[in-house]
XYZ file of C-alpha atoms in Angstrom:
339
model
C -88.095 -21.879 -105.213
C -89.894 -25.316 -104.830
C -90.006 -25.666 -108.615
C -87.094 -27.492 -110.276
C -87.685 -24.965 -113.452
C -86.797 -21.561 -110.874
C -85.762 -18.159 -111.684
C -81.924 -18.941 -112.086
C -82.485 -21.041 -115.131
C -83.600 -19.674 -118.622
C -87.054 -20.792 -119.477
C -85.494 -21.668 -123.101
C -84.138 -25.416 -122.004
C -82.834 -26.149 -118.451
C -80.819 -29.831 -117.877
C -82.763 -32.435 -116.723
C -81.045 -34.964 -114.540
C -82.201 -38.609 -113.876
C -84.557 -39.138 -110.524
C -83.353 -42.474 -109.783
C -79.474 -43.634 -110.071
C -78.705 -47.017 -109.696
C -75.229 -46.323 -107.868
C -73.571 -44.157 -104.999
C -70.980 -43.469 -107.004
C -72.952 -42.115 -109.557
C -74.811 -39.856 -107.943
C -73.200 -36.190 -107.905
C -73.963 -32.863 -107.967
C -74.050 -30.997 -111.854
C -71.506 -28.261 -111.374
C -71.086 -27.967 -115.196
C -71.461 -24.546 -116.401
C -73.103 -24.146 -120.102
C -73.006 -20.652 -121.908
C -76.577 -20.820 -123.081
C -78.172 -21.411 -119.322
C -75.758 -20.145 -117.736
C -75.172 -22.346 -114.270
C -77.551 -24.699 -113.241
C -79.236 -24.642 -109.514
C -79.862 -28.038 -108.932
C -83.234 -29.125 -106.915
C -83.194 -29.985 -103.397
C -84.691 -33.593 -104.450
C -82.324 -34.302 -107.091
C -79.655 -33.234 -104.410
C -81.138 -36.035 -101.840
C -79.528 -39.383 -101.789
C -82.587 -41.733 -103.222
C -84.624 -44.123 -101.108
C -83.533 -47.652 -102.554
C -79.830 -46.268 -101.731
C -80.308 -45.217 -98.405
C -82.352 -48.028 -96.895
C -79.646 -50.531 -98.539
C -77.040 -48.356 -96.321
C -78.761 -47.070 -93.418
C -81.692 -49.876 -91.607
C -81.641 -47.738 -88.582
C -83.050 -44.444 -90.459
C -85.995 -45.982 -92.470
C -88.626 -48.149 -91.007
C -88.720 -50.317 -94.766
C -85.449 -51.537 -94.421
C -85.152 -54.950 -91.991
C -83.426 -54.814 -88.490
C -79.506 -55.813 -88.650
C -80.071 -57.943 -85.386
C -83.267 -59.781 -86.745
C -81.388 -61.438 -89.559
C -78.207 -61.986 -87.788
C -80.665 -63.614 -85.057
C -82.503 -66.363 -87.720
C -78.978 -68.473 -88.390
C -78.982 -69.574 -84.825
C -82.805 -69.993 -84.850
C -83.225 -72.360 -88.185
C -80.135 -74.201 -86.545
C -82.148 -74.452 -83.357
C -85.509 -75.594 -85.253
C -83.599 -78.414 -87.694
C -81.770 -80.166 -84.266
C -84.653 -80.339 -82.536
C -86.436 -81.925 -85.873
C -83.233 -84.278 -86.147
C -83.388 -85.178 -82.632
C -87.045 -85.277 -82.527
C -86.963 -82.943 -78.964
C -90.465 -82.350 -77.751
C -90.732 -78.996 -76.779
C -92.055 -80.167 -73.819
C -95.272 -78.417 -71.694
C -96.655 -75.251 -73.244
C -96.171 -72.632 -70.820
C -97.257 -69.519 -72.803
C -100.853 -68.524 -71.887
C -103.875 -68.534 -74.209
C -106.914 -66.680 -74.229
C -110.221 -67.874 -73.914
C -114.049 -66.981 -74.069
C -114.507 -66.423 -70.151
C -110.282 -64.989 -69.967
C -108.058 -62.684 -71.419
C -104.285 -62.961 -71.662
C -102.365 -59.683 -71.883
C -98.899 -58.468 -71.353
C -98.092 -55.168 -69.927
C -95.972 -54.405 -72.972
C -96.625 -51.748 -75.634
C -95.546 -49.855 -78.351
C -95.740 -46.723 -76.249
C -94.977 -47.770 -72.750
C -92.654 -51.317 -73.145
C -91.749 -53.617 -70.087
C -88.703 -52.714 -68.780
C -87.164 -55.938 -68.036
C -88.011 -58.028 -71.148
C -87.101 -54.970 -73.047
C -83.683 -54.928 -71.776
C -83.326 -58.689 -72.292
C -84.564 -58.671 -75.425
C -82.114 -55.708 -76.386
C -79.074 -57.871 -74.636
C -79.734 -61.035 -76.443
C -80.284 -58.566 -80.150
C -76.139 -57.546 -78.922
C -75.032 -61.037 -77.997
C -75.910 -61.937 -81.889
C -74.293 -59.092 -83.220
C -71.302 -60.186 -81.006
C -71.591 -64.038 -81.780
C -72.278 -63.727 -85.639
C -69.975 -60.536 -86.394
C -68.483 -60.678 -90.169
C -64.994 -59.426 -89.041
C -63.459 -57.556 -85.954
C -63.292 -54.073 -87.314
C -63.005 -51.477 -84.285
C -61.515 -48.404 -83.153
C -59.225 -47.531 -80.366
C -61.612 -45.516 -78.305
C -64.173 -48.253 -78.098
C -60.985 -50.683 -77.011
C -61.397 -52.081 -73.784
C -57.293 -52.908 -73.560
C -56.316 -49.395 -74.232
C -59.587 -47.561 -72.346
C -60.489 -49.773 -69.450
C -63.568 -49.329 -67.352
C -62.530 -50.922 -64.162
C -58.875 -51.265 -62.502
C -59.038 -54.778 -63.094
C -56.545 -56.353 -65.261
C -58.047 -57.157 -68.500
C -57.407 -60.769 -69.397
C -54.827 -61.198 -72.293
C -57.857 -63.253 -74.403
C -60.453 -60.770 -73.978
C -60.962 -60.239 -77.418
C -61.203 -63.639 -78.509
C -63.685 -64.948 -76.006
C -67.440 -63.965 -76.516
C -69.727 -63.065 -73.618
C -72.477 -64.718 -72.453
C -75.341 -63.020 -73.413
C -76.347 -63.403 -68.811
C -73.191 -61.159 -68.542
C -74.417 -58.838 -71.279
C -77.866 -58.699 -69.727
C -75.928 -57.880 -66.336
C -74.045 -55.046 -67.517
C -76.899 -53.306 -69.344
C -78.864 -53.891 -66.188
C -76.627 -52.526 -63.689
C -76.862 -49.469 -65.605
C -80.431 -48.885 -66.373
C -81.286 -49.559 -62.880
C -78.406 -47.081 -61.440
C -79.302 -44.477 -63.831
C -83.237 -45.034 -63.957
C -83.840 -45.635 -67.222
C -86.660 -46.348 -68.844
C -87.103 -49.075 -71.505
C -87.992 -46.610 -74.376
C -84.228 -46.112 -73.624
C -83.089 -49.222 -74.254
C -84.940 -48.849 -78.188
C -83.463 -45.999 -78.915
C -79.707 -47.604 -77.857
C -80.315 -50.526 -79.854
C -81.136 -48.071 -82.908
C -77.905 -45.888 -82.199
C -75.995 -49.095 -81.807
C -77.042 -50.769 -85.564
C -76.161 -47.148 -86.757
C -72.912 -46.400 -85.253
C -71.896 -50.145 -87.211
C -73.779 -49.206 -90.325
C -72.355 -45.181 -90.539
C -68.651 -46.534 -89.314
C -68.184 -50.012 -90.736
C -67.783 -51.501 -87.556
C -68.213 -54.886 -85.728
C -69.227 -55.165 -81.733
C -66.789 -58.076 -80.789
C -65.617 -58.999 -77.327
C -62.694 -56.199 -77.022
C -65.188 -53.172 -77.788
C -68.549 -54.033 -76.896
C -69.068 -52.779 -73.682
C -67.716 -49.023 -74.739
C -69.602 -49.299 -77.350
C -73.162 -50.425 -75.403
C -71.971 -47.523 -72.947
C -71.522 -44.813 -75.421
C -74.712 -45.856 -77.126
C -77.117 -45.678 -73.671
C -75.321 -42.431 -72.533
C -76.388 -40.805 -75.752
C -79.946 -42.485 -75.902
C -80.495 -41.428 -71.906
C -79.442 -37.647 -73.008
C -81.916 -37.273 -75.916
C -84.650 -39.749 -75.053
C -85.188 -38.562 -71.641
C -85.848 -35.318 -70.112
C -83.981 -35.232 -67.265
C -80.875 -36.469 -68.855
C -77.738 -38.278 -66.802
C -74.618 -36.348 -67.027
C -71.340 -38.105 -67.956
C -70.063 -37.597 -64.291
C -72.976 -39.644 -62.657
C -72.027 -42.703 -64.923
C -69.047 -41.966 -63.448
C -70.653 -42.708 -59.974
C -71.570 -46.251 -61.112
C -68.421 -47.140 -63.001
C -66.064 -45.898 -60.597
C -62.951 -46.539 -62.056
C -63.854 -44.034 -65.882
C -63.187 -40.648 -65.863
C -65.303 -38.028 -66.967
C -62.489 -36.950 -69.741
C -62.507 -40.311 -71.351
C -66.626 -40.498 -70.745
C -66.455 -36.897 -72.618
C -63.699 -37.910 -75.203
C -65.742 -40.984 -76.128
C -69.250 -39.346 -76.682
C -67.676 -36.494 -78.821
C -66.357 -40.050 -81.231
C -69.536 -41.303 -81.274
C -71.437 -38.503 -82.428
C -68.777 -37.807 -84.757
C -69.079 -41.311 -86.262
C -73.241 -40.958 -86.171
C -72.104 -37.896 -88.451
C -74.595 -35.919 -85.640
C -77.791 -37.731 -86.831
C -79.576 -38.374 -83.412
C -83.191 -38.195 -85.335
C -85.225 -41.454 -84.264
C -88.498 -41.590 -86.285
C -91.379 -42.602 -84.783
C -91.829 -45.401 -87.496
C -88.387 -46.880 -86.845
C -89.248 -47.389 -83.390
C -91.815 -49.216 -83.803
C -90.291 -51.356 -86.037
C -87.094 -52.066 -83.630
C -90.178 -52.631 -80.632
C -92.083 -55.587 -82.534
C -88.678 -56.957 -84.580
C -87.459 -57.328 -80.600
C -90.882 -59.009 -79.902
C -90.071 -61.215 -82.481
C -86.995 -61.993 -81.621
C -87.885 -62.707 -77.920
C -90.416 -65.719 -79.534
C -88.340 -67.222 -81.788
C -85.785 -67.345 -78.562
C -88.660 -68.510 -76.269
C -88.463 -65.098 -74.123
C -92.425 -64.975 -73.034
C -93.176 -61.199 -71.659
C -95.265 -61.796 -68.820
C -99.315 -62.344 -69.275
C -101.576 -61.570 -67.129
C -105.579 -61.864 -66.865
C -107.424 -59.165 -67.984
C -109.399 -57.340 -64.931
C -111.809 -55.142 -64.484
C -109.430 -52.055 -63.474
C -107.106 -52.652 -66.171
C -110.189 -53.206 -68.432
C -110.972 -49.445 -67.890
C -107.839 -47.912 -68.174
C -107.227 -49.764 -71.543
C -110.917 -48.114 -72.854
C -109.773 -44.656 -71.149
C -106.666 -44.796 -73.004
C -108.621 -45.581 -76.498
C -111.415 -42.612 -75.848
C -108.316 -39.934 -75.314
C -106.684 -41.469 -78.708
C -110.131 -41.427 -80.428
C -110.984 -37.910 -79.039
C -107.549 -36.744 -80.242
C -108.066 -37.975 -83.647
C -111.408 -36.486 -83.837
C -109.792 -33.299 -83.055
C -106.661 -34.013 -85.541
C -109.723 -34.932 -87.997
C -111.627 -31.450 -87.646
C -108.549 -29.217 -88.208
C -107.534 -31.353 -91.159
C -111.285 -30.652 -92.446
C -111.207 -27.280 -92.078
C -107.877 -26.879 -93.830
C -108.939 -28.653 -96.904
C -112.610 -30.211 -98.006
C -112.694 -33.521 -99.814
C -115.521 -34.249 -102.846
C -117.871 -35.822 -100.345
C -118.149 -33.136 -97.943
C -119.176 -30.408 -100.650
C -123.048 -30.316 -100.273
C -123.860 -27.856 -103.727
C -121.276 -29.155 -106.813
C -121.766 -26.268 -109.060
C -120.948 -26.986 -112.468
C -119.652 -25.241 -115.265
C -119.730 -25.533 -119.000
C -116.108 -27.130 -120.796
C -114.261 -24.888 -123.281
C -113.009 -27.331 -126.159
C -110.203 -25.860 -127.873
């Protein structure tokens, strides 16, 4: 069955259909029925929506296709960078660390285990751009703040027309991480659900929906990311004002509008981790540096012997699977038949 030419078409002539399609639209599923072949079962790769399509569409599902918050970030940024040229601002004393021959700079931040504070302010200031350089103010009710408030205070008639401050952001996200104890893998995998709840739904975060939407997004990143997952009544506990039916009623919209696709590959990951280090230089966000000592020193080389050891292991299987030309010791030869 993995062969496009299977037993359910005739072996005389079987329709071939294009690999690549330049448009959406065109791209459909052959339900023709022809009396010589009889009906056609198409492959499951023809059936797939190509790769130049769906990285266009979908940034958050393929690690080729650019971060959403990255280029909405570099307006502000050139803007930033020509003033300071016009003005002629000196950027004043350096105070990023540099290594040298007798010591070694490092930050506690990886790919694998990211700081948890500059993660979260990095993630903030990626939804403050979003929210400040928004193309229009599509929403939906359920992420409406007016008609689904989280507090008993009276929401302020301009609410949607006033941005927030990307400290009050920072504040919110905060308060939750800490309450729930997060961790700031967490915060990754809500930026990634964010960019594609606005990708999958055509939406915009603006100021009347973007803290439902932030909420929705961490309570669905804490439930799959972590193992011991928060339940919709302890956020609950820290907003005090929600109910659980509206925390239930709003989850069930956003997996609806993910259309169920929860899958965060390991590759797109990584690429929101260093496109937020980026971002947090080009917006002079330092993650803290410290000198390299002796104990860290070790646990860094323990860490690389356990990798190395595992990929020796990974290696061996791989080897005995399948042989490559340079491991065969005795080629044995045989004679070519011409015909």
């Amino acid at each position: 069955m993995g062969n496009i030419a299977s037993c359910c078409v005739s072996p005389s002539g079987s329709p071939k259909l294009p690999r690549q399609v330049e448009r959406l639209e065109d791209y459909q599923i052959n339900t023709d029925l022809s009396d010589d072949t009889g009906p056609y079962l198409q492959h499951i790769s023809d059936r797939e929506v190509p790769d130049d399509l769906a990285l266009e569409s979908n940034p958050s599902d393929h690690a080729c296709a650019s971060t959403i918050f990255l280029s909405k970030s570099q307006t502000d940024v050139r803007d930033r960078r020509k003033s300071n040229h016009i003005n002629h601002v000196s950027p004043g004393l350096l105070s990023k660390k540099y290594s040298s021959c007798s010591t070694i700079f490092i930050d506690d931040s990886t790919v694998s285990q990211p700081n948890l504070k500059s993660t979260i302010k990095c993630v903030t200031l990626a939804i403050y751009y979003h929210i400040k350089n928004r193309d229009s103010d599509r929403s939906l009710d359920i992420f409406d703040e007016k008609m689904h408030p989280l507090s008993r205070e009276q929401v302020p008639d301009d609410y949607s027309r006033t941005d927030p401050e990307h400290k009050l952001i920072y504040r919110f996200v905060r308060t939750l991480f800490s309450a729930a104890q997060l961790t700031a893998e967490c915060a990754i995998v809500t930026l990634v659900y964010l960019e594609r709840l606005l990708t999958y739904a055509e939406l915009d975060i603006c100021p009347s929906n973007w803290k439902r939407i932030v909420l929705g997004a961490i309570l669905l990143a804490s439930k799959v990311w972590d193992d011991q997952a928060v339940w919709n009544v302890d956020y609950c506990q820290i907003l005090k004002d929600i109910t659980v039916e509206d925390m239930n009623e709003m989850e069930r919209h956003f997996l609806e509008l993910l259309q169920f696709n929860i899958n965060v590959p390991a590759s797109v990951y990584a690429k929101y981790y260093f496109d937020l280090r980026s971002l947090a230089d080009d917006n002079n966000l330092s993650f803290p540096l410290e000198p390299l000592s002796n104990e860290r020193a070790q646990k860094l080389e323990a860490i690389s012997r356990l990798c190395e050891d595992k990929y020796k292991d990974l290696s061996r299987v791989a080897m005995r699977r399948s042989f490559s030309a340079d491991n065969l010791v005795g080629i044995r030869r045989s004679n070519a038949v011409l015909s």
